[in-house]
Coordinates of C-alpha atoms and ligand atoms in Angstrom, one line a residue:
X1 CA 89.7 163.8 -39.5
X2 CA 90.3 166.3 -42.1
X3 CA 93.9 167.2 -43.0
X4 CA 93.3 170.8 -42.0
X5 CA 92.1 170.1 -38.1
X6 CA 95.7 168.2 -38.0
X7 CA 97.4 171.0 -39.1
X8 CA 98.4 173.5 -35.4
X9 CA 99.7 176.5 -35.4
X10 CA 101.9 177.2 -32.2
X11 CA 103.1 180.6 -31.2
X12 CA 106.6 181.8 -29.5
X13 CA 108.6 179.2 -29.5
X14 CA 112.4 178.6 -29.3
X15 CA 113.7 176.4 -32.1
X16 CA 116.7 174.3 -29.4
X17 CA 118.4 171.7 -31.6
X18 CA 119.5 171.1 -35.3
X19 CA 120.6 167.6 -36.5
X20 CA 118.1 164.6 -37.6
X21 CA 118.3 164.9 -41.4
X22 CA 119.1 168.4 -41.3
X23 CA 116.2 169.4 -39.8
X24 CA 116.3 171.7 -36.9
X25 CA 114.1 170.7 -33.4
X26 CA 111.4 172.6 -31.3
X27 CA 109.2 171.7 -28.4
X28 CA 105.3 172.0 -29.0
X29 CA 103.7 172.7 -25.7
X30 CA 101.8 168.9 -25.0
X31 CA 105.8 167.4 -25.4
X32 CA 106.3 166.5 -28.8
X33 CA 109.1 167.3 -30.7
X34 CA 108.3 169.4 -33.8
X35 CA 110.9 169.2 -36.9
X36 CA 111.2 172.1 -39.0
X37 CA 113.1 172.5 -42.0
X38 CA 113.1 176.7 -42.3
X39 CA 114.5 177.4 -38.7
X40 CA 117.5 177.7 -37.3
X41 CA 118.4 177.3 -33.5
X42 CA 117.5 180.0 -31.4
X43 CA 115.1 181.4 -33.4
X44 CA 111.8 182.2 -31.8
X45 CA 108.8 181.4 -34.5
X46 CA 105.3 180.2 -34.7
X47 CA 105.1 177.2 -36.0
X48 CA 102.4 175.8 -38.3
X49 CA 102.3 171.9 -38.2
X50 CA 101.7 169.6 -41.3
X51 CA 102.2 166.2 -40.5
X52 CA 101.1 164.9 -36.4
X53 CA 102.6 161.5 -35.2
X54 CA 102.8 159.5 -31.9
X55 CA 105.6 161.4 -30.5
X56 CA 106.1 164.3 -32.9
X57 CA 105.0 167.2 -35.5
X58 CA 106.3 167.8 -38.9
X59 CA 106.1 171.7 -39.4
X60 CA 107.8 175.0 -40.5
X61 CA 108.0 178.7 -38.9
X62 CA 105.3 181.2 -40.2
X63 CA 106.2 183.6 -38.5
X64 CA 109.8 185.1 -37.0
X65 CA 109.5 186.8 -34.0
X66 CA 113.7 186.7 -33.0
X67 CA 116.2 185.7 -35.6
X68 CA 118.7 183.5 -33.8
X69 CA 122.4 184.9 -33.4
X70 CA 123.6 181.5 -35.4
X71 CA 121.8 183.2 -38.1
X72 CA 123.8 184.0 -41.4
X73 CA 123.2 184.7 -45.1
X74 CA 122.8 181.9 -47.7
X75 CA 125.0 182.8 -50.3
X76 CA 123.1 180.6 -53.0
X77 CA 119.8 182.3 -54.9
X78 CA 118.3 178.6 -55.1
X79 CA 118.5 178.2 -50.9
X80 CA 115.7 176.9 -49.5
X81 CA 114.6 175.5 -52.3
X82 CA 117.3 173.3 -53.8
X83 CA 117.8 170.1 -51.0
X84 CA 121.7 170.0 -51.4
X85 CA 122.6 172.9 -48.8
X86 CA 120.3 172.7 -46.3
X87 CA 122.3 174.8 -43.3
X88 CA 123.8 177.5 -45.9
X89 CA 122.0 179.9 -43.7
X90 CA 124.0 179.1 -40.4
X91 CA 127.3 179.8 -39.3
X92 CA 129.6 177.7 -39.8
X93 CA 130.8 177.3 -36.6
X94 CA 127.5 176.4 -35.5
X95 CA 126.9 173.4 -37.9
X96 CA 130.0 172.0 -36.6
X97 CA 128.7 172.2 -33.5
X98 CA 125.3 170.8 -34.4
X99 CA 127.5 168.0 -36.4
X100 CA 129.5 167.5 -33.2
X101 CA 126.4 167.0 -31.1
X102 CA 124.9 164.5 -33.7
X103 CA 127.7 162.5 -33.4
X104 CA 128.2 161.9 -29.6
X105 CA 124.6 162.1 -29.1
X106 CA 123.8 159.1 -31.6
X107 CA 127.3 156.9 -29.7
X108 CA 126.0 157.3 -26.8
X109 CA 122.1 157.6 -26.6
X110 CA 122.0 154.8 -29.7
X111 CA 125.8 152.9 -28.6
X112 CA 124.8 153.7 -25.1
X113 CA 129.1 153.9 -24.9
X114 CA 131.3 155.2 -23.1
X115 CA 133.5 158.0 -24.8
X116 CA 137.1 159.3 -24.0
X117 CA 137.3 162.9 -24.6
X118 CA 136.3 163.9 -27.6
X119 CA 138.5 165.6 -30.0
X120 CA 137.1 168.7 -31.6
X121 CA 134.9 168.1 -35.0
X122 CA 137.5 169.0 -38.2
X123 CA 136.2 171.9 -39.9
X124 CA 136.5 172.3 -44.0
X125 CA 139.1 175.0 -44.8
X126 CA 136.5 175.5 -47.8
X127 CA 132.9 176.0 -47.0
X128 CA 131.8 176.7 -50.5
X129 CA 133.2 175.1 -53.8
X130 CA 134.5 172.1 -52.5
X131 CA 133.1 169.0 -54.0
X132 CA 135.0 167.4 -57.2
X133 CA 131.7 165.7 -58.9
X134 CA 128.6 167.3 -59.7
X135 CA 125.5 165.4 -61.3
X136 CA 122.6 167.8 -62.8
X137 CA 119.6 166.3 -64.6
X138 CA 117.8 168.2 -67.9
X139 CA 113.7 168.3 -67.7
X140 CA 111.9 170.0 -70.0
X141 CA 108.9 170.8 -67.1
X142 CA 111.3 172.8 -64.4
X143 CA 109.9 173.6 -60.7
X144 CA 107.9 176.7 -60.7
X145 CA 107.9 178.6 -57.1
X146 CA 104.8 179.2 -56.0
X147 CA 105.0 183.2 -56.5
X148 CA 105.5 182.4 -60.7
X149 CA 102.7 179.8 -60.3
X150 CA 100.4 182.9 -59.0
X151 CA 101.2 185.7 -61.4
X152 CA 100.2 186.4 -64.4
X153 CA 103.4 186.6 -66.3
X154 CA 104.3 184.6 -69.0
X155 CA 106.6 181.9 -67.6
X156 CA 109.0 181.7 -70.6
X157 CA 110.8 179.0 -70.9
X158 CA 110.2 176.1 -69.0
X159 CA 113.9 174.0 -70.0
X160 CA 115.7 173.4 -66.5
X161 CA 119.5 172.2 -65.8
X162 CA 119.7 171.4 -62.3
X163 CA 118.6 169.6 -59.6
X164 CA 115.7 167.6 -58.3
X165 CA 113.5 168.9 -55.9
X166 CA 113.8 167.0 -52.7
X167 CA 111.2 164.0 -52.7
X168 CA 109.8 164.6 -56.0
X169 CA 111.3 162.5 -59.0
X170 CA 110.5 164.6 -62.0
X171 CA 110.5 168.0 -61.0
X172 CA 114.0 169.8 -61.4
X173 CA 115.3 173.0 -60.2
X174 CA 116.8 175.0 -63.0
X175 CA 120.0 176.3 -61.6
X176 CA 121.9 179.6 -62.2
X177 CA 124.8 179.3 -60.0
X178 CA 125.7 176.6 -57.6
X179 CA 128.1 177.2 -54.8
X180 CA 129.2 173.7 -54.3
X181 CA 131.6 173.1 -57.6
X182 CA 134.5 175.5 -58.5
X183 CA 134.8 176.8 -62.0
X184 CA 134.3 176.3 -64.6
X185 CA 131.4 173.7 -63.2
X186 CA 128.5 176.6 -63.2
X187 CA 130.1 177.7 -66.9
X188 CA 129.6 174.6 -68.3
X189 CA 126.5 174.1 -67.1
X190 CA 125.0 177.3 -68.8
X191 CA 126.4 177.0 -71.6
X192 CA 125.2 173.5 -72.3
X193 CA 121.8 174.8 -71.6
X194 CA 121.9 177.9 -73.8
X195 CA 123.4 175.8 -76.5
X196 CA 121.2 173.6 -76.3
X197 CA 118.3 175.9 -76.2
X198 CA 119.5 177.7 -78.7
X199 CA 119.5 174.7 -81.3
X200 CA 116.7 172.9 -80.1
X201 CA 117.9 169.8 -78.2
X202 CA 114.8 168.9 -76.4
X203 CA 115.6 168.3 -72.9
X204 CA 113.9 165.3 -70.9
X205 CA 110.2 164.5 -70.0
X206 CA 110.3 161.9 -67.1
X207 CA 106.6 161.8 -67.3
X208 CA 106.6 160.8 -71.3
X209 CA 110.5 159.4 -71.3
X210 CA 111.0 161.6 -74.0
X211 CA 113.7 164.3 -75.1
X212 CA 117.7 164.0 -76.1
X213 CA 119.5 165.5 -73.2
X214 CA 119.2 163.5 -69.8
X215 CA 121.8 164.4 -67.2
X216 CA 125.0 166.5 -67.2
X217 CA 128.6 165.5 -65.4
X218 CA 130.7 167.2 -64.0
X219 CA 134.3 166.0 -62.0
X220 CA 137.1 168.3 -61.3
X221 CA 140.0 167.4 -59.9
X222 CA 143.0 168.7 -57.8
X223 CA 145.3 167.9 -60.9
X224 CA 143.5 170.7 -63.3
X225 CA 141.6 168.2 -65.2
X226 CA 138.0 167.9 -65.9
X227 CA 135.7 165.4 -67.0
X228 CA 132.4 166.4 -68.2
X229 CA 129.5 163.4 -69.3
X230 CA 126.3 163.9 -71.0
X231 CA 123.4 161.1 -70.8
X232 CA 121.4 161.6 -73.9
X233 CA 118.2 159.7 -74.0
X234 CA 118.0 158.7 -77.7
X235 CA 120.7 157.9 -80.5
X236 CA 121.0 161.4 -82.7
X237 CA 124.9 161.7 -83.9
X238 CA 124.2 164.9 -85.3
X239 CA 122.5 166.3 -82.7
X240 CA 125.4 164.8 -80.2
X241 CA 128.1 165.6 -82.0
X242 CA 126.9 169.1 -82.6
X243 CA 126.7 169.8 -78.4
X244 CA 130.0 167.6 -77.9
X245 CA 132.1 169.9 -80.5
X246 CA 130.7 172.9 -79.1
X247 CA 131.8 172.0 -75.8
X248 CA 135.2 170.6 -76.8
X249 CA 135.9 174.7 -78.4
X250 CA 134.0 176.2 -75.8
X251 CA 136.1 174.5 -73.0
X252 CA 139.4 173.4 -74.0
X253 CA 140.2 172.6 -70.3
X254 CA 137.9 169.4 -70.6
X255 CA 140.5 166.6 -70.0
X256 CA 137.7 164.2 -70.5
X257 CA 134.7 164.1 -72.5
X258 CA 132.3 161.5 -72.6
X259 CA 128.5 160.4 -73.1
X260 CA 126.3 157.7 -72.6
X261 CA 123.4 156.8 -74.7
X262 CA 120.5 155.4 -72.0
X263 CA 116.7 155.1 -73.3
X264 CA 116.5 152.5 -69.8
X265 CA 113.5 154.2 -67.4
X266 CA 116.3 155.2 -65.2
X267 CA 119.4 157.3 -65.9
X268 CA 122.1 155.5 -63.3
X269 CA 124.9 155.3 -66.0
X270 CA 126.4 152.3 -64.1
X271 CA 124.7 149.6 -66.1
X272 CA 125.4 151.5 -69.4
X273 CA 128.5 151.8 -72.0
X274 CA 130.3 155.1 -71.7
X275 CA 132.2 156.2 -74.6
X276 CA 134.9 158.9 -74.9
X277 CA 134.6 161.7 -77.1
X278 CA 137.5 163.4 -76.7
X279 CA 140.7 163.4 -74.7
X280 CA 140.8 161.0 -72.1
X281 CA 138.3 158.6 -70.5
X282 CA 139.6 159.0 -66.9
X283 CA 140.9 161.8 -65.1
X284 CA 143.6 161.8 -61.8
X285 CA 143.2 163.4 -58.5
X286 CA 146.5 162.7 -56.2
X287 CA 147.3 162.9 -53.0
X288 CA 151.0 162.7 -51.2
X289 CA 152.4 161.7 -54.5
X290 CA 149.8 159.4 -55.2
X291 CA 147.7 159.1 -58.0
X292 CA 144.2 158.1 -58.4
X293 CA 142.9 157.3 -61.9
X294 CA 139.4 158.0 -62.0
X295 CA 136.8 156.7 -64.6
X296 CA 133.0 158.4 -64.9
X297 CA 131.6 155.4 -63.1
X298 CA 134.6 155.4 -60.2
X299 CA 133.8 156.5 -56.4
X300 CA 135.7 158.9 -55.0
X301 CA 135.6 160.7 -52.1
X302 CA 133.4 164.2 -53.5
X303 CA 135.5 166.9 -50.9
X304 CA 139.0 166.1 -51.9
X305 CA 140.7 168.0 -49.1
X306 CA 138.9 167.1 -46.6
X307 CA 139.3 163.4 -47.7
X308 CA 143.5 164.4 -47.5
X309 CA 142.4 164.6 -43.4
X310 CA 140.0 162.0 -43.3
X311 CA 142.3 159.5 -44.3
X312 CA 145.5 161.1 -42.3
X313 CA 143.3 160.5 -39.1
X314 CA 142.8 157.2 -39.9
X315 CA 146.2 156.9 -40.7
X316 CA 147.4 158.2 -37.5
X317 CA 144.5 156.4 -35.3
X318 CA 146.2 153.0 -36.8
X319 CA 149.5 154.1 -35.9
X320 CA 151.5 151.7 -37.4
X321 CA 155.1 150.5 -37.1
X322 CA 155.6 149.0 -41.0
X323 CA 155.1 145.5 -39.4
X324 CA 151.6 145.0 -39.8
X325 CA 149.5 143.2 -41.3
X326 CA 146.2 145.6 -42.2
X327 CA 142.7 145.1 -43.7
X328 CA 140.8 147.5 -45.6
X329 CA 137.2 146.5 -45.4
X330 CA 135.0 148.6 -48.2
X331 CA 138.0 149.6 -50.0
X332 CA 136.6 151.3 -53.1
X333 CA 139.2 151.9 -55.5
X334 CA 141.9 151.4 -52.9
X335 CA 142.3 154.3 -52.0
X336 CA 143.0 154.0 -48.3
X337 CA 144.8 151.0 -48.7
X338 CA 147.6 152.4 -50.5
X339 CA 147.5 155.7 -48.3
X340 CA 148.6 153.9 -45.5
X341 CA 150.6 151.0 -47.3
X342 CA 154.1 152.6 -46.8
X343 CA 153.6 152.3 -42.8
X344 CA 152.5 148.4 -43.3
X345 CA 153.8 145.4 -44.1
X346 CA 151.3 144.5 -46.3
X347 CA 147.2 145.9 -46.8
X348 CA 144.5 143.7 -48.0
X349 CA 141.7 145.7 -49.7
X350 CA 138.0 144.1 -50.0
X351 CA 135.0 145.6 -52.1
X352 CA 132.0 144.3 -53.7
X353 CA 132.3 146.3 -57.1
X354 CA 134.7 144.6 -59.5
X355 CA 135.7 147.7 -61.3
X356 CA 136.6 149.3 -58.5
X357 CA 138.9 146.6 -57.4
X358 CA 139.9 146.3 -60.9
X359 CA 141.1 150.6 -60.7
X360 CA 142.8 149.6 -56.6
X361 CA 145.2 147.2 -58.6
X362 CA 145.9 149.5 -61.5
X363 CA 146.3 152.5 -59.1
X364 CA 148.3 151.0 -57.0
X365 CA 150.6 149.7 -60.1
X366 CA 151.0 152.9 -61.1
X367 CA 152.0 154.1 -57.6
X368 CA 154.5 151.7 -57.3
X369 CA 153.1 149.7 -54.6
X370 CA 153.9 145.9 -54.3
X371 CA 152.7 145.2 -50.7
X372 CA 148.7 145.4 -51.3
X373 CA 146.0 142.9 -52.4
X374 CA 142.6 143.4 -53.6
X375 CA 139.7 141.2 -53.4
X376 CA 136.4 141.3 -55.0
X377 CA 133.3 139.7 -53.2
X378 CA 130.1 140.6 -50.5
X379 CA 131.5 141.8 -47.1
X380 CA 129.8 139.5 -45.3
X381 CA 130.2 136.7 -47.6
X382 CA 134.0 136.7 -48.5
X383 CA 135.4 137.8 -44.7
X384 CA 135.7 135.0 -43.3
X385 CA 138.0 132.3 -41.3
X386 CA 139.2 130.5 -44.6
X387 CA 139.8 134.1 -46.5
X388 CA 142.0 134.9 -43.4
X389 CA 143.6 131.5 -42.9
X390 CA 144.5 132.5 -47.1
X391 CA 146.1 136.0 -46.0
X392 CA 146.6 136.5 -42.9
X393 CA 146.0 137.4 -39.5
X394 CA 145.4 140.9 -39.1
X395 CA 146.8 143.5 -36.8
X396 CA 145.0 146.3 -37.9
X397 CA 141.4 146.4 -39.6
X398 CA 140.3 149.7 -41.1
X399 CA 136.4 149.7 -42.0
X400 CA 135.1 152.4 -44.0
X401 CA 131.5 150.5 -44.6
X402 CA 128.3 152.8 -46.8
X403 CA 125.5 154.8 -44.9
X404 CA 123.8 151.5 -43.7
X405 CA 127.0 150.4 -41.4
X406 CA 128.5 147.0 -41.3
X407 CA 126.3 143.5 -41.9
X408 CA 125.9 141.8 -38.6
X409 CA 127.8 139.3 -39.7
X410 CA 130.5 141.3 -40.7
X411 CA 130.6 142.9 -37.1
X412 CA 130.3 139.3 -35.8
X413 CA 133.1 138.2 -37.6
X414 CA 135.4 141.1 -36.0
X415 CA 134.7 140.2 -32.7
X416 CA 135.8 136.9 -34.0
X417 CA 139.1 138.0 -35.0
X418 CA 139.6 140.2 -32.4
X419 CA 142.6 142.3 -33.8
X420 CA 144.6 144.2 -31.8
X421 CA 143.3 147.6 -32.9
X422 CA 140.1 148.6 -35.4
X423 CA 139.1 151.7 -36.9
X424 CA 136.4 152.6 -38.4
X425 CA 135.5 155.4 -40.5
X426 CA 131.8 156.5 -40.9
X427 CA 129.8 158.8 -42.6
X428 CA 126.5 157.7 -41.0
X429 CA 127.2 158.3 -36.9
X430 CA 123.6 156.1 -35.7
X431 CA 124.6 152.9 -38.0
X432 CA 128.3 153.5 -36.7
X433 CA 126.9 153.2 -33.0
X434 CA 125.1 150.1 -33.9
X435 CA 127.8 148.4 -35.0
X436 CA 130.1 149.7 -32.1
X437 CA 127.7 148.8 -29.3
X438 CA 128.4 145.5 -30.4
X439 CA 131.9 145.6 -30.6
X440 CA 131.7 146.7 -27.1
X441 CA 132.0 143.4 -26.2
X442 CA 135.3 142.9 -26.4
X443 CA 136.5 146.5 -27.6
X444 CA 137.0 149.8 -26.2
X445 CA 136.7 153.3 -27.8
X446 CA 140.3 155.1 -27.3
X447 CA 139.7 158.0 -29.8
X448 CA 136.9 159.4 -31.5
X449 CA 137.2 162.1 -34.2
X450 CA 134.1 163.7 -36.6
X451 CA 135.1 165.3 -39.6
X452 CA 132.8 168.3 -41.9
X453 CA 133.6 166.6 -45.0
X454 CA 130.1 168.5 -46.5
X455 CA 130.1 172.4 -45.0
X456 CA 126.8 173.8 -45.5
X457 CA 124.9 170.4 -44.9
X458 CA 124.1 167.9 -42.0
X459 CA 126.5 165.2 -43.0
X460 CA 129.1 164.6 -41.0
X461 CA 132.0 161.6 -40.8
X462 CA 133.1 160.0 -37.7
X463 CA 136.5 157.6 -36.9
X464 CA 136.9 155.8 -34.1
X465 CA 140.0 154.1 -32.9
X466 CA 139.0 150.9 -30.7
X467 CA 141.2 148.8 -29.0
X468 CA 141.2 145.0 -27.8
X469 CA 139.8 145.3 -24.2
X470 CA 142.9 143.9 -21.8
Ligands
SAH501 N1 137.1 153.5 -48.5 C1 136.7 154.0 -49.8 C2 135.3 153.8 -50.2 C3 134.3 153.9 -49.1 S1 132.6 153.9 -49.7 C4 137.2 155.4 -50.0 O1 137.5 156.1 -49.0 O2 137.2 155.9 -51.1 C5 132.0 152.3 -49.3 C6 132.4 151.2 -50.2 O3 131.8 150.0 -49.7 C7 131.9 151.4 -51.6 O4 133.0 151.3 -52.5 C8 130.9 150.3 -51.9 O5 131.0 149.7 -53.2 C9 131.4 149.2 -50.9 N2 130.4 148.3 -50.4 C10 129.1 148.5 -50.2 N3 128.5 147.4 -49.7 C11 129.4 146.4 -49.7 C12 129.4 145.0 -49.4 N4 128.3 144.4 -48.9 N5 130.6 144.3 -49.4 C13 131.7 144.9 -49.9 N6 131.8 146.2 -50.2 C14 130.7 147.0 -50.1

């Protein structure tokens, strides 16, 4: 069958849902679900299908017949076009409640569990300008929309600073001003590009792997400081030290600046020597007197604030007494673990990266905290009977596991342990009620809290407090 008889076009319909992926929900008239990506719930469009499977269409609105009342302006030129903020043209209020939805639909249509009330999703007290860490990637070939495609006027330059266009590796969005980073991010930006431009650093060709300038970034942090990094492709000192002096004048705020020289076929800078150019090569964020050192290859939590009230909830959802005995599983740089250490008797931190365990010691050296321990090694490897024989039984286990939830094993080995009380903070809700349906076995769910740690898109994070069923 030939793509176009696939295609449908259906008329008058009421877009109903937002969530999966960020893509909002219709209802094509023989039952299947339609998923569109330009809608926003309670509009009433036609819809024009691209993609047909068992038990739904891929599509997008062609036509608006009623703008829904959850409608508002995107603020950002690039919307719609640029993947990072894909709701920037709904209220806010609504995307919590289409964030709140996700999450207790996917506990208890995936978990099939029973909830306690919920509590209301945390909103961001900033809905704009609130992540610390910005990565943008240089391509000499940037996205074209398809109105510059069709006319007939000279395109200019083609050099683009930005963004890759969702699903397609080389093709970058050039970027005038993003809404996601506070200043200076957006100057910085700019002026690397018009410097650049202006003395003929060739920026990246995917396609060819050739060019200088590779990817540009940016961290900010709560403290003032500011690291910037620039990838370059090849080994040119002049032409690096050139764009690394101008931006050390240009922006005497940069705390930090670095680079890394990569000619690998991928730019991830984690297999890669970074070398400082200037100031220091780590900046800190803090947080209740706490400081957090953090290194250009160093996770940290992108929305600062918000991650002050992630971490309180999960502070208060453990509730401790300062006698306990608590395990933080995914630890990262420790960052949790020492957040709650002054209410424990002592934290054990666990993390597969051996830098970051490497910064969780250091950090928590610095903060002056003696009653936490790190360890390095596979989740579902290292958490075992003989690691807690070594350290001790816990009374507390706080999980904070990546998008694709805990290993089996992992889970396995909780119900093994069966600790008095486990949290466990998410920031994928269908992995999270995977996990928890089998927990179910022997625990209950006693609180469950979602938190907008990423306004203006469909990610949201969940905790849940579970207790030892009596
Ligand atoms: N709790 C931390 C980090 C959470 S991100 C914070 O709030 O900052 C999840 C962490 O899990 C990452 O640091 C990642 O390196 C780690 N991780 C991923 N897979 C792992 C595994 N199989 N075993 C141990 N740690 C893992």
């Amino acid at each position: 069958m030939s793509r176009k008889k696939r295609n449908q076009v259906f008329t008058t319909i009421e877009v109903i849902d937002a969530g999966a992926k960020g893509k909002t929900v219709a209802k094509a008239p023989d039952g299947r679900v339609i998923f569109l990506t330009n809608a926003v719930p309670g509009d009433i469009v036609d819809i024009q299908t691209f993609k047909k499977r068992k038990a739904f269409y891929e599509g997008k609105a062609i036509n608006f017949h009623t703008l829904s009342e959850k409608r508002t302006e995107p603020k950002c030129e690039h919307f719609g076009t640029c993947g990072g903020c894909k709701w920037q043209h709904m209220k806010y209020e609504d995307q919590l409640f289409f964030k709140q939805k996700e999450v207790t639909n996917n506990l208890t249509r995936i978990g099939h569990l029973e909830l306690p009330e919920i509590t209301p999703i945390l909103g961001s007290k900033e809905q704009y300008f609130y992540r610390n860490k910005m990565e943008f990637s240089f391509s000499d070939s940037r996205w074209l929309t398809l109105e510059e495609i069709q006319s007939d006027r000279d395109l200019g330059d083609r050099n683009a600073l930005g963004f890759h266009i969702p699903g397609m590796w080389d093709k970058i969005l050039d970027v005038k001003k993003c809404h996601l980073q506070a200043d200076p991010s957006n100057a910085i930006r700019l002026e690397v590009k018009d410097f650049a431009l202006k003395n003929d650093l060739l920026f990246f060709n995917t396609r060819n792997q050739t060019g200088l300038l590779r990817t540009l970034m940016i961290r900010t942090s709560s403290t003032g400081e500011i690291m910037v990094l620039i990838q370059f492709f090849s080994d040119s000192q002049e032409k690096r030290e050139l764009l690394l002096d101008h931006l050390k004048v240009t922006f005497p705020e940069i705390t930090s600046l670095q680079y890394v020289i990569n000619s690998k076929g991928n730019d991830t800078i984690y297999d890669q020597e970074v070398i400082c150019y200037h100031g220091r090569d780590h900046i800190f964020e803090e947080m209740e007197g706490l400081q957090f050192k953090i290194n250009a290859k160093s996770f940290y939590q992108t929305n600062s604030a918000q991650a002050y009230e992630l971490y309180k909830i999960a502070r208060d959802f453990a509730s401790l007494s300062g006698n306990e005995v608590v395990y933080d599983l995914y630890t990262g740089t420790g960052t949790i673990a020492q957040f709650v250490a002054k209410k424990a008797k002592k934290v054990i931190g666990v993390e597969a990266v051996p830098d970051a365990i490497l910064a969780a010691k250091e950090n928590a050296a610095r903060n002056n905290i003696e009653n936490t321990e790190f360890y390095v090694g596979d989740m579902a490897k290292v958490f075992d009977q003989a690691f807690l024989a070594k350290h001790g039984q816990p009374d507390v286990i706080i999980t904070d596991p990546p998008r694709d939830g805990m290993h089996k094993k992992v889970v396995e080995q909780l119900l093994a342990i069966a600790a008095e009380k486990i949290v466990y903070v998410s920031c994928n809700s269908a992995t999270q009620a995977r996990d928890l349906a089998i927990l179910n076995e022997k625990y209950q769910i006693v609180k469950t809290q979602a938190v907008d740690m990423f306004p203006q898109t469909h990610h949201v994070e969940n905790v849940v407090l579970l207790k030892l069923k009596k």
